Coordinates of C-alpha atoms in Angstrom, one line a residue:
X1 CA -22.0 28.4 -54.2
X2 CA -24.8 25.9 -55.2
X3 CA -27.3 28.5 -53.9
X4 CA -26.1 31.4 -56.3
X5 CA -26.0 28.6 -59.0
X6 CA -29.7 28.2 -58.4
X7 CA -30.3 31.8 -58.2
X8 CA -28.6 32.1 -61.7
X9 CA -30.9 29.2 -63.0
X10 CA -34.0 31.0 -62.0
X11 CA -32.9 34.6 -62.9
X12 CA -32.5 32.5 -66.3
X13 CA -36.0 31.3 -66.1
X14 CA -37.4 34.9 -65.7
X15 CA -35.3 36.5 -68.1
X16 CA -36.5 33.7 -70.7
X17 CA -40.0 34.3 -69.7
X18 CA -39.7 38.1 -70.6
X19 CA -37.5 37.6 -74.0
X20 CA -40.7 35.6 -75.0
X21 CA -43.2 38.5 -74.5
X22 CA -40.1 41.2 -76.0
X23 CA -39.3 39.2 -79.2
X24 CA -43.1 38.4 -79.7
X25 CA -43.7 42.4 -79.3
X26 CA -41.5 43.4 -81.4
X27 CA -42.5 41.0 -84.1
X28 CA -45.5 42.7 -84.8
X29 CA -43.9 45.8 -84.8
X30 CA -44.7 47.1 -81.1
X31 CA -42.4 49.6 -79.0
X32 CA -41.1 48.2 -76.3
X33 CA -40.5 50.8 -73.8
X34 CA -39.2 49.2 -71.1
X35 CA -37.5 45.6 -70.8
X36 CA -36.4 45.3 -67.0
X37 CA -34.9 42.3 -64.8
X38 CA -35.6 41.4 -61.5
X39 CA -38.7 43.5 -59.8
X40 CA -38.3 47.4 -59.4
X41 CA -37.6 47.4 -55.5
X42 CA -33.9 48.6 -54.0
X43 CA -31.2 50.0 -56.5
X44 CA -30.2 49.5 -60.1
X45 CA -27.6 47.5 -60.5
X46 CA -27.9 48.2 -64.1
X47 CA -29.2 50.2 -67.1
X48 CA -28.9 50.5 -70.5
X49 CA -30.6 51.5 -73.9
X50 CA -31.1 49.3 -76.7
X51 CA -32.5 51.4 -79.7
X52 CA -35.8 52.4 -78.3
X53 CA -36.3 49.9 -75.3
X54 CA -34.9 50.8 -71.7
X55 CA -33.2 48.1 -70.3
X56 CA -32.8 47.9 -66.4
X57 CA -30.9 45.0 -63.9
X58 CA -32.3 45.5 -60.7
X59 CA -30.7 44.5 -57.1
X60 CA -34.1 42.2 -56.8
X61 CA -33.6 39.8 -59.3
X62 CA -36.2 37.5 -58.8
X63 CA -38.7 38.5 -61.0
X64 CA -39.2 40.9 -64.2
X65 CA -41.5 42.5 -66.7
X66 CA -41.6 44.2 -70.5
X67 CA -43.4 47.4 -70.5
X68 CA -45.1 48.8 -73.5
X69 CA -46.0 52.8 -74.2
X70 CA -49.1 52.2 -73.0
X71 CA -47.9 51.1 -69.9
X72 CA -46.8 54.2 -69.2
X73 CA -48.4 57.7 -70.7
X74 CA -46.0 60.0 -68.8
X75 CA -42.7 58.0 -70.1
X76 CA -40.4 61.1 -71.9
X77 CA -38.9 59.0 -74.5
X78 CA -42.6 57.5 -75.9
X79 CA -45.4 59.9 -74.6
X80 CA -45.2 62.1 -78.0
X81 CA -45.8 58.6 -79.8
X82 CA -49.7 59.0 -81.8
X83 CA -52.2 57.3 -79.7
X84 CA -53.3 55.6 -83.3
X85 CA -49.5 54.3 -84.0
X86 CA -49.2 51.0 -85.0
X87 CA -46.2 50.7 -82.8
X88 CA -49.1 50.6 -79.5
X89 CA -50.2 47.7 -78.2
X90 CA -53.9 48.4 -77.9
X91 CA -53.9 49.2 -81.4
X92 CA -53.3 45.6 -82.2
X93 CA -55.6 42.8 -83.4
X94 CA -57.0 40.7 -80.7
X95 CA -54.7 37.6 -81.7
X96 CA -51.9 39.5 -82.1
X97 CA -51.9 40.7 -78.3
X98 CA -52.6 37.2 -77.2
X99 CA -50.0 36.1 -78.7
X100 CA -47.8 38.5 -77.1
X101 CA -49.5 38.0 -73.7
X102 CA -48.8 34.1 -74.0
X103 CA -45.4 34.4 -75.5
X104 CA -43.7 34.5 -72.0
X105 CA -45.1 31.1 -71.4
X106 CA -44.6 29.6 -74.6
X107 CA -40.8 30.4 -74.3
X108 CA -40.8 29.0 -70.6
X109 CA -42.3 25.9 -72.1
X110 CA -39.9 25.7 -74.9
X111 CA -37.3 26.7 -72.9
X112 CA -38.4 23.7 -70.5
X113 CA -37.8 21.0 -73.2
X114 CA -34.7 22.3 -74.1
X115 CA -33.1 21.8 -71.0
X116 CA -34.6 18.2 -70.5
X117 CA -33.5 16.9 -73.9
X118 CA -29.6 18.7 -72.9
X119 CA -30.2 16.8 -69.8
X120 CA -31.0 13.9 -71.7
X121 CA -27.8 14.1 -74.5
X122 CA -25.1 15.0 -72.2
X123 CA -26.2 12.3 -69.4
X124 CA -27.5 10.0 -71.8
X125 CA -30.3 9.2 -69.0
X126 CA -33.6 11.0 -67.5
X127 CA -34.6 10.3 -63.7
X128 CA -37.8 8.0 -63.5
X129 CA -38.8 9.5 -60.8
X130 CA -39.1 5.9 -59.0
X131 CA -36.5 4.0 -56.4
X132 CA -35.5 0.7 -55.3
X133 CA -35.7 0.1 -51.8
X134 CA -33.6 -2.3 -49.4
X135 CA -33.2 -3.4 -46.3
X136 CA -30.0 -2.6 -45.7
X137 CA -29.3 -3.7 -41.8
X138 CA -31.3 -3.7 -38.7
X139 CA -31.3 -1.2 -35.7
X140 CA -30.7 -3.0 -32.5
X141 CA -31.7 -0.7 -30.2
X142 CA -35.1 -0.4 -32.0
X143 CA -38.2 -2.5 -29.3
X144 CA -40.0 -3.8 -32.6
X145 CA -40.6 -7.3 -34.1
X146 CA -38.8 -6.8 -37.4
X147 CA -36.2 -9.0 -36.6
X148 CA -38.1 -11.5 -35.7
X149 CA -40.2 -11.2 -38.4
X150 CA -38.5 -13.2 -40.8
X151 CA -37.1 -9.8 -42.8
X152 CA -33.8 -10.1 -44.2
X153 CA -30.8 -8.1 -45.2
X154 CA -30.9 -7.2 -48.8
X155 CA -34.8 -7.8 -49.4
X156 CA -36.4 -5.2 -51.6
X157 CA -39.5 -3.9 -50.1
X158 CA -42.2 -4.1 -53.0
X159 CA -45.3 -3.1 -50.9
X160 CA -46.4 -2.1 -47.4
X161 CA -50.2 -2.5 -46.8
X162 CA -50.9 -3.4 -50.4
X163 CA -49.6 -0.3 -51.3
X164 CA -46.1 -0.4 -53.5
X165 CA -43.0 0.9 -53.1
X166 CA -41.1 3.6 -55.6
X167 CA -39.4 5.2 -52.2
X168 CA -38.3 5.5 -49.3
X169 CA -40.7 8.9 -48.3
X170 CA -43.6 6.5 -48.9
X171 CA -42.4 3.1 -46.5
X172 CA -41.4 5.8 -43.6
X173 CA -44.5 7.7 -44.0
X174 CA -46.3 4.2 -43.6
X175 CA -44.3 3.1 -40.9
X176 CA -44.7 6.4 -38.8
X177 CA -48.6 6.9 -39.6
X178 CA -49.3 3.0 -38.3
X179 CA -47.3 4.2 -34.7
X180 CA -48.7 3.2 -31.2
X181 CA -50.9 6.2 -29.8
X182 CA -51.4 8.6 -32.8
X183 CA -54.2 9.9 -30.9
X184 CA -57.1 8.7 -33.1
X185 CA -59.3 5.9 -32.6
X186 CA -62.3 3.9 -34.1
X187 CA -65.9 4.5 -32.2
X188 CA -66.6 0.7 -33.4
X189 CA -63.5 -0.4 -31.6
X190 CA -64.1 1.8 -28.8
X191 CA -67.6 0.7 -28.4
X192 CA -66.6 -3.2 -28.6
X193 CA -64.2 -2.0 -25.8
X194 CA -66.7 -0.5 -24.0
X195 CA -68.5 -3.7 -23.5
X196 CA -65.2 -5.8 -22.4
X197 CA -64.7 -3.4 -19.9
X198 CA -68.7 -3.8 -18.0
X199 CA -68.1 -7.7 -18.8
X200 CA -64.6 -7.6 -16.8
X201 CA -66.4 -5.1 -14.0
X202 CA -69.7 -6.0 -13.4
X203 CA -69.9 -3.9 -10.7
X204 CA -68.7 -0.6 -12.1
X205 CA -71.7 1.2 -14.4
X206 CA -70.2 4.2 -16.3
X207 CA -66.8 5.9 -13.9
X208 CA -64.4 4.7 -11.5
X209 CA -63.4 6.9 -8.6
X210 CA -59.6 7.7 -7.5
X211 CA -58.0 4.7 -6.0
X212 CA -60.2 2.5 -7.7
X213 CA -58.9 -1.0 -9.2
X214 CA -60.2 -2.2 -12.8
X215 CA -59.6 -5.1 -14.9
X216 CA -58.4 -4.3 -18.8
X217 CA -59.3 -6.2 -21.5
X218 CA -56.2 -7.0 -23.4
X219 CA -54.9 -5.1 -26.4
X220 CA -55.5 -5.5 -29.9
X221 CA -54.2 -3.9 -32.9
X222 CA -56.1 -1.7 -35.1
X223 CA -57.1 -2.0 -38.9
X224 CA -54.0 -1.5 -41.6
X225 CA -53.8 1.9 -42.3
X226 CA -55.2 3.0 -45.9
X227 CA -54.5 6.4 -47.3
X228 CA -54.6 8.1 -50.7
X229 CA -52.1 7.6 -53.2
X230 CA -52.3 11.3 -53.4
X231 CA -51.2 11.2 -49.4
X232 CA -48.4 8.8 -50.4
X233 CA -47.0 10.9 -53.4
X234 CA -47.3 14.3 -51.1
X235 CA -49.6 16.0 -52.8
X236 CA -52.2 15.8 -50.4
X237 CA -52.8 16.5 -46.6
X238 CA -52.9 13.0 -44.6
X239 CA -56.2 13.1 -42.6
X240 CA -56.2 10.5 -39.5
X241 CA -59.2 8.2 -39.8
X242 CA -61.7 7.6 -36.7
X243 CA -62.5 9.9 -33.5
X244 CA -59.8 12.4 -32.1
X245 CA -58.7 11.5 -28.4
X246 CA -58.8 14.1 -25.7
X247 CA -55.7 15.2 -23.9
X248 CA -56.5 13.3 -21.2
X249 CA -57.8 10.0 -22.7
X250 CA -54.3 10.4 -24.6
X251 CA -52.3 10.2 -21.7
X252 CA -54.4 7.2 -20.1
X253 CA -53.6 5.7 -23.2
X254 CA -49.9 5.3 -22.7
X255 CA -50.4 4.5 -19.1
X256 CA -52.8 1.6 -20.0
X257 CA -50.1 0.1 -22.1
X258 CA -50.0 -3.9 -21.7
X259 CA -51.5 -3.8 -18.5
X260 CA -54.1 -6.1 -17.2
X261 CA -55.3 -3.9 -14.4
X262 CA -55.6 -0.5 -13.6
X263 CA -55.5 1.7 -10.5
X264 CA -57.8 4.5 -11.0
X265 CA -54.9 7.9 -10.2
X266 CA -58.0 10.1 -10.9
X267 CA -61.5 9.8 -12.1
X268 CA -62.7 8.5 -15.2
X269 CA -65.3 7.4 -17.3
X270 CA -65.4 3.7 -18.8
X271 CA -66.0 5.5 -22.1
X272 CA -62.5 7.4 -21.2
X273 CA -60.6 4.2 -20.5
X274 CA -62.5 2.2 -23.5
X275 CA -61.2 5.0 -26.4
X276 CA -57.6 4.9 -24.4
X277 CA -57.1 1.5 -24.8
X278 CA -59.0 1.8 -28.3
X279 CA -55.8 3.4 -29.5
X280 CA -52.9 1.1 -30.2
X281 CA -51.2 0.5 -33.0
X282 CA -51.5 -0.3 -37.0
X283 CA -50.5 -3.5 -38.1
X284 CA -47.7 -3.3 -41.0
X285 CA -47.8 -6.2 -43.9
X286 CA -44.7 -6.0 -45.9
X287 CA -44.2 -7.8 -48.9
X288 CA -39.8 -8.1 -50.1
X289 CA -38.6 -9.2 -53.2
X290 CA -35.5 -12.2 -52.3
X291 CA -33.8 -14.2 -54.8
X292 CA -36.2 -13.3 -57.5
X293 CA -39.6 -14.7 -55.1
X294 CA -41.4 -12.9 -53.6
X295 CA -42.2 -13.1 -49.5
X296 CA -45.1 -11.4 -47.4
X297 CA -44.9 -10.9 -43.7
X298 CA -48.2 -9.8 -41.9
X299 CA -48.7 -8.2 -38.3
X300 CA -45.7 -6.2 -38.2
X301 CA -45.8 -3.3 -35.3
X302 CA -43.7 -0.8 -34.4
X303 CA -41.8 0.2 -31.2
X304 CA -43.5 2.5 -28.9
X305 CA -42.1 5.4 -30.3
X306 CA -42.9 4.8 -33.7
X307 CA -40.0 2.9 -35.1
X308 CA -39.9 0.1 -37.1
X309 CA -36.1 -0.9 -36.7
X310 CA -35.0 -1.0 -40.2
X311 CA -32.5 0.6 -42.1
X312 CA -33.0 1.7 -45.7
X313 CA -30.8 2.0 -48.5
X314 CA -32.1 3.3 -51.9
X315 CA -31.3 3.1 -55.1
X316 CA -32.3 5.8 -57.6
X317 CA -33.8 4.0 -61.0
X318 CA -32.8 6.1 -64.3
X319 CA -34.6 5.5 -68.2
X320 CA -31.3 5.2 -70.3
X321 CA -31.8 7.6 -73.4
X322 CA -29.2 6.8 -76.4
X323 CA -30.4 7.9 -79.7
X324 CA -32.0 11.3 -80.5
X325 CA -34.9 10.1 -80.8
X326 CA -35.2 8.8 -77.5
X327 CA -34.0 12.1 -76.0
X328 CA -37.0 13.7 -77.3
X329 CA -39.9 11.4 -76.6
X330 CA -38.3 10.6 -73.4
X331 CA -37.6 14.4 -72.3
X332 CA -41.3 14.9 -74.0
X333 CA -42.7 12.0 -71.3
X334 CA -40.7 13.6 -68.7
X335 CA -41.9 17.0 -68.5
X336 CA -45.6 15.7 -69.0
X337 CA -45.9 13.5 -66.3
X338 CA -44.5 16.3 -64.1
X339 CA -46.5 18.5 -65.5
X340 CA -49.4 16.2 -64.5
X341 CA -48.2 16.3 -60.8
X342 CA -48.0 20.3 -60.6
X343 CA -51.4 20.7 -61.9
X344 CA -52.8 18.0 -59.3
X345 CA -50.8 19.7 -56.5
X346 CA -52.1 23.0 -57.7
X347 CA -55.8 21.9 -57.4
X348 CA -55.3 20.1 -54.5
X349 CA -54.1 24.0 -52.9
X350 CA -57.3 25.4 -54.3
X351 CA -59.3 23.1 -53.2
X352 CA -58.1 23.2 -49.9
X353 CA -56.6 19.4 -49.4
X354 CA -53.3 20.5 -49.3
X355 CA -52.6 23.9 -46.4
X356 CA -51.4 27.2 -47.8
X357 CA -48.9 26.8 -44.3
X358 CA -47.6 24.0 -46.7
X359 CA -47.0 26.8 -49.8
X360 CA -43.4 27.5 -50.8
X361 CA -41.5 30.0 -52.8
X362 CA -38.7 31.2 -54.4
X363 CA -36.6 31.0 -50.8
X364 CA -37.7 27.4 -50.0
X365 CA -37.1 26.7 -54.3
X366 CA -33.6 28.1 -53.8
X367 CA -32.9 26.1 -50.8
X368 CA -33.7 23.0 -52.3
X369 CA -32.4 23.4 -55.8
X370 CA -28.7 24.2 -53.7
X371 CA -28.9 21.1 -51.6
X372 CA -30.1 19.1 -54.8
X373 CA -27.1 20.3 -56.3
X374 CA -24.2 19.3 -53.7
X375 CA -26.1 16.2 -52.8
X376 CA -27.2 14.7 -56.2
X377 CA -25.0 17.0 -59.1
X378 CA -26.0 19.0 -62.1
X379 CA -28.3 17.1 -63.5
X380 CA -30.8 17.0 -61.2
X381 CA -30.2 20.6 -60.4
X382 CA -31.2 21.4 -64.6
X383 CA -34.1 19.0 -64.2
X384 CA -35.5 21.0 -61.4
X385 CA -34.9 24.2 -62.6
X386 CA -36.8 22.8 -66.4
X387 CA -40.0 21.5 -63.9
X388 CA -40.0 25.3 -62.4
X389 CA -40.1 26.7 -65.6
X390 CA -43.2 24.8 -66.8
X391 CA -44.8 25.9 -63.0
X392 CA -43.9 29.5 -64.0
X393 CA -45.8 28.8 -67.4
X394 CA -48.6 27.5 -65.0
X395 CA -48.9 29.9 -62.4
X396 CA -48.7 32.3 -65.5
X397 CA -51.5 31.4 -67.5
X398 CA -53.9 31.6 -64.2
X399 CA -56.6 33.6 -64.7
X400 CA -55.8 36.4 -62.3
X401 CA -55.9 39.6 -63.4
X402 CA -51.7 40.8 -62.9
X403 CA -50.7 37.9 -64.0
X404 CA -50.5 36.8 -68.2
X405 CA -53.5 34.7 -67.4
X406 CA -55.7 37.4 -66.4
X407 CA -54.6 39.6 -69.6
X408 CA -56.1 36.9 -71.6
X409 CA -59.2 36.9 -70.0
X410 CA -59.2 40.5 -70.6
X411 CA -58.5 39.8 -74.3
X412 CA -61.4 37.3 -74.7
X413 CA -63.7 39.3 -72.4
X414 CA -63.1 42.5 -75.2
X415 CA -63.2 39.7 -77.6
X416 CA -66.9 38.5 -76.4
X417 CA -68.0 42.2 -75.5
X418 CA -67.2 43.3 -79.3
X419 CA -65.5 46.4 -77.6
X420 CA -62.7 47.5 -75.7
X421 CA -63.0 47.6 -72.0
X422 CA -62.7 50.4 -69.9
X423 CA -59.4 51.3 -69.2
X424 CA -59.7 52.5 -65.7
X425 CA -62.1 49.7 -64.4
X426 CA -59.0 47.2 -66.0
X427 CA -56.4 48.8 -64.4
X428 CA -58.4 49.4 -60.8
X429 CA -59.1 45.5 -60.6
X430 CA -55.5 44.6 -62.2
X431 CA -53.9 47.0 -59.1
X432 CA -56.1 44.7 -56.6
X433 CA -55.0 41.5 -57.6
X434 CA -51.1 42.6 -58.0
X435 CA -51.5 44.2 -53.8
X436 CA -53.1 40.7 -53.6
X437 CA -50.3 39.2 -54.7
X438 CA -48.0 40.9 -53.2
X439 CA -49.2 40.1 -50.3
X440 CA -49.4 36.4 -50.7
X441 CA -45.5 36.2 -51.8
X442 CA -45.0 38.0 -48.6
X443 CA -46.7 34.8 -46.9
X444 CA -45.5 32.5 -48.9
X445 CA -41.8 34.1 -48.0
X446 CA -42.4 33.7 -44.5
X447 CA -43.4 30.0 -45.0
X448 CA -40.1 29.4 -46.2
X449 CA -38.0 31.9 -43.6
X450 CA -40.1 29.8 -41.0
X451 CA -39.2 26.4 -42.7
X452 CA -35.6 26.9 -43.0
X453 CA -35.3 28.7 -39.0
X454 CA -37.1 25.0 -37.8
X455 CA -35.6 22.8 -40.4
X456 CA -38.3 21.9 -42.0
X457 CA -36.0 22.4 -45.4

């Protein structure tokens, strides 16, 4: 049920999107031919005629378009209209056609606040897209030193590795990335290794033979891990620092653990053994919050497998909104600062930081937007559906010719040339970017078929 209510949400979104460039159309006095909802693949669920405009429901719902007469030359009820009638598009000024072109936007935009500030009068509060996180118990079972640490029950965790806190995504991702054997190690370390090993086994030069007894120099952690606070809020791909074990030197590394000497089960290098026991682990320093003072607690490591030992709970922190004001400037902030995040996610796709495996769509969006529903209600379930309209206004206004973007371009290209451009060339580069992008909602729709099958969502 939550997943149709999300489907109806973003059906909503679309048909908004298209009202815009309809009502905008007809404004200036242009025939709209054809108004249609969903894309033009299966059957017709539905169909209509309102004055002159065809209106269509198709079984596809996810997506839409407004078609004008000169769309469509060979369409019975306007191929007889003049090819000089005002009611044509091209026969508009410049201005007036980009404001038809961006009017789909503009109503997502619009359409965007609307449902933050509803969000924000009905609730009478706005997420803050920040948490509060506790130490809620500790997990017995867990081979750490967390509970020896000095860590108690009911401690807010402000920071880990100087980093702070605003949820839980960001402590675990910490806590796993900092793991014993992530299969990386510093050539520094490595090289310091190196000469601990020739100082421990003077008579061994560069490889021991099978059978072969060594002494190992004792462990040592690592340096703190430091990432990006783009890695941290997940809009960008977290790139291991230092030199990228082999397979083998990967396995040696886990049968080096806390050992003091090694029989040789095959041969290896010194250099092989020295980037083995290179790899350890990442020291954790954790600063809680406890009876208003605040406590750090420095050289925490996890268990072999990667576990700290702790159990979370969180607490969601909301900004209250209680006069109409408020519910304006505070919807206003909302919606910008996510804003802000799309567009640095979006450049960090193009520019290649973040994988296009990592790419979702409309099946991944449904997905979520269901759970998000049954687990946190309504309101979040508005909220997200307001943040995908302002990313349909974004992906929109790309520059790519197919989408409203790339009319524009068109527009200010004919605006710069003094002339219209040629027809055929337009629609010959418009037909290769819409195959294009066809093609990359197919992929994108196999991401999220491929997410869902492994559970990945």
């Amino acid at each position: 049920m939550n997943i149709i209510i999300m489907l109806i949400l973003i059906s909503l979104l679309v048909l908004v999107h298209e009202l815009g460039h309809y009502l905008a159309a007809r404004a200036f006095g242009i025939q709209v031919s054809h108004f249609g909802l969903g894309l033009p693949i299966g059957p017709v669920l539905y169909e209509t005629k309102c004055g002159d405009t065809k209106i269509t429901v198709h079984a596809f719902l996810l997506g839409g378009y407004v078609s004008f007469p000169d769309d469509d030359e060979e369409n019975e009820d306007t191929k007889d209209l003049p090819l000089d009638s005002p009611k044509r598009f091209r026969n508009k000024k410049p201005w007036q056609k980009a404001v038809v072109v961006s009017a789909g936007v503009f109503a997502n935009v619009v359409f965007a606040l609307i449902l933050v500030m509803f969000c924000a009068a009905f609730y009478h509060k706005l997420p803050s897209s920040r948490y509060d996180v506790f130490v809620k118990d500790f997990a017995p079972e867990v081979h750490s030193n967390i509970k020896e640490s000095g860590i108690k029950q009911n401690d807010k965790i402000i920071s880990v590795n100087g980093f702070d806190i605003d949820n839980s995504y960001q402590f675990i991702f910490l806590v796993q990335k900092s793991r014993f054997f992530d299969g990386y190690a510093e050539k520094n370390t490595a090289d310091k290794k190196l000469k601990e090993l020739k100082m421990l086994n003077p008579g061994i030069s560069g490889a021991i033979k099978t059978g072969e007894k060594i002494k190992l120099p004792e462990m040592t952690p690592e340096k703190e891990l430091r990432v990006q606070r783009n890695v941290l809020m997940g809009i960008e791909k977290y790139t291991p620092e230092g030199v990228e074990l082999t397979h083998e030197q990967k396995e040696l590394s886990h049968k080096l653990y806390l050992k003091k000497e090694f029989v040789s089960d095959r041969d290896y290098t010194l250099n092989d053994i020295a980037y083995a026991l290179s790899d350890s682990y990442k020291p954790l320093s954790i600063k809680v919050l406890r009876n208003d003072k605040e406590i750090e607690f420095h050289n925490l490591k996890t268990s072999k497998d990667g576990l700290l030992g702790v159990k979370l709970e969180v607490s969601e922190i909301f900004v209250p909104v209680n006069t109409p004001l408020e519910v304006l400037t505070r919807s206003w902030d909302y919606l910008v600062d996510n804003t802000k995040l799309m567009l640095l996610g979006l450049w960090q796709l193009v520019s290649g930081k973040i994988p296009l495996s990592d790419m979702h769509g409309i099946v991944a969006i449904t997905k979520v937007g269901g759970d998000i529903i049954e687990n946190s209600g309504m309101l979040k379930g508005l909220l997200l559906s307001a943040i995908i309209s302002i990313d349909l206004a974004i992906i929109n206004l790309l520059p790519i010719p197919a989408l409203d973007g790339g009319h524009l371009l068109f527009l200010a290209l004919e605006k710069a040339a003094g002339r219209e451009l040629d027809e055929k060339i337009v629609e010959g580069v418009s037909r290769v970017f819409f195959m294009l992008l066809i093609l990359l909602m197919i992929y994108v729709v196999f991401n999220d078929i491929f997410a869902l099958v492994t559970k990945q969502l």
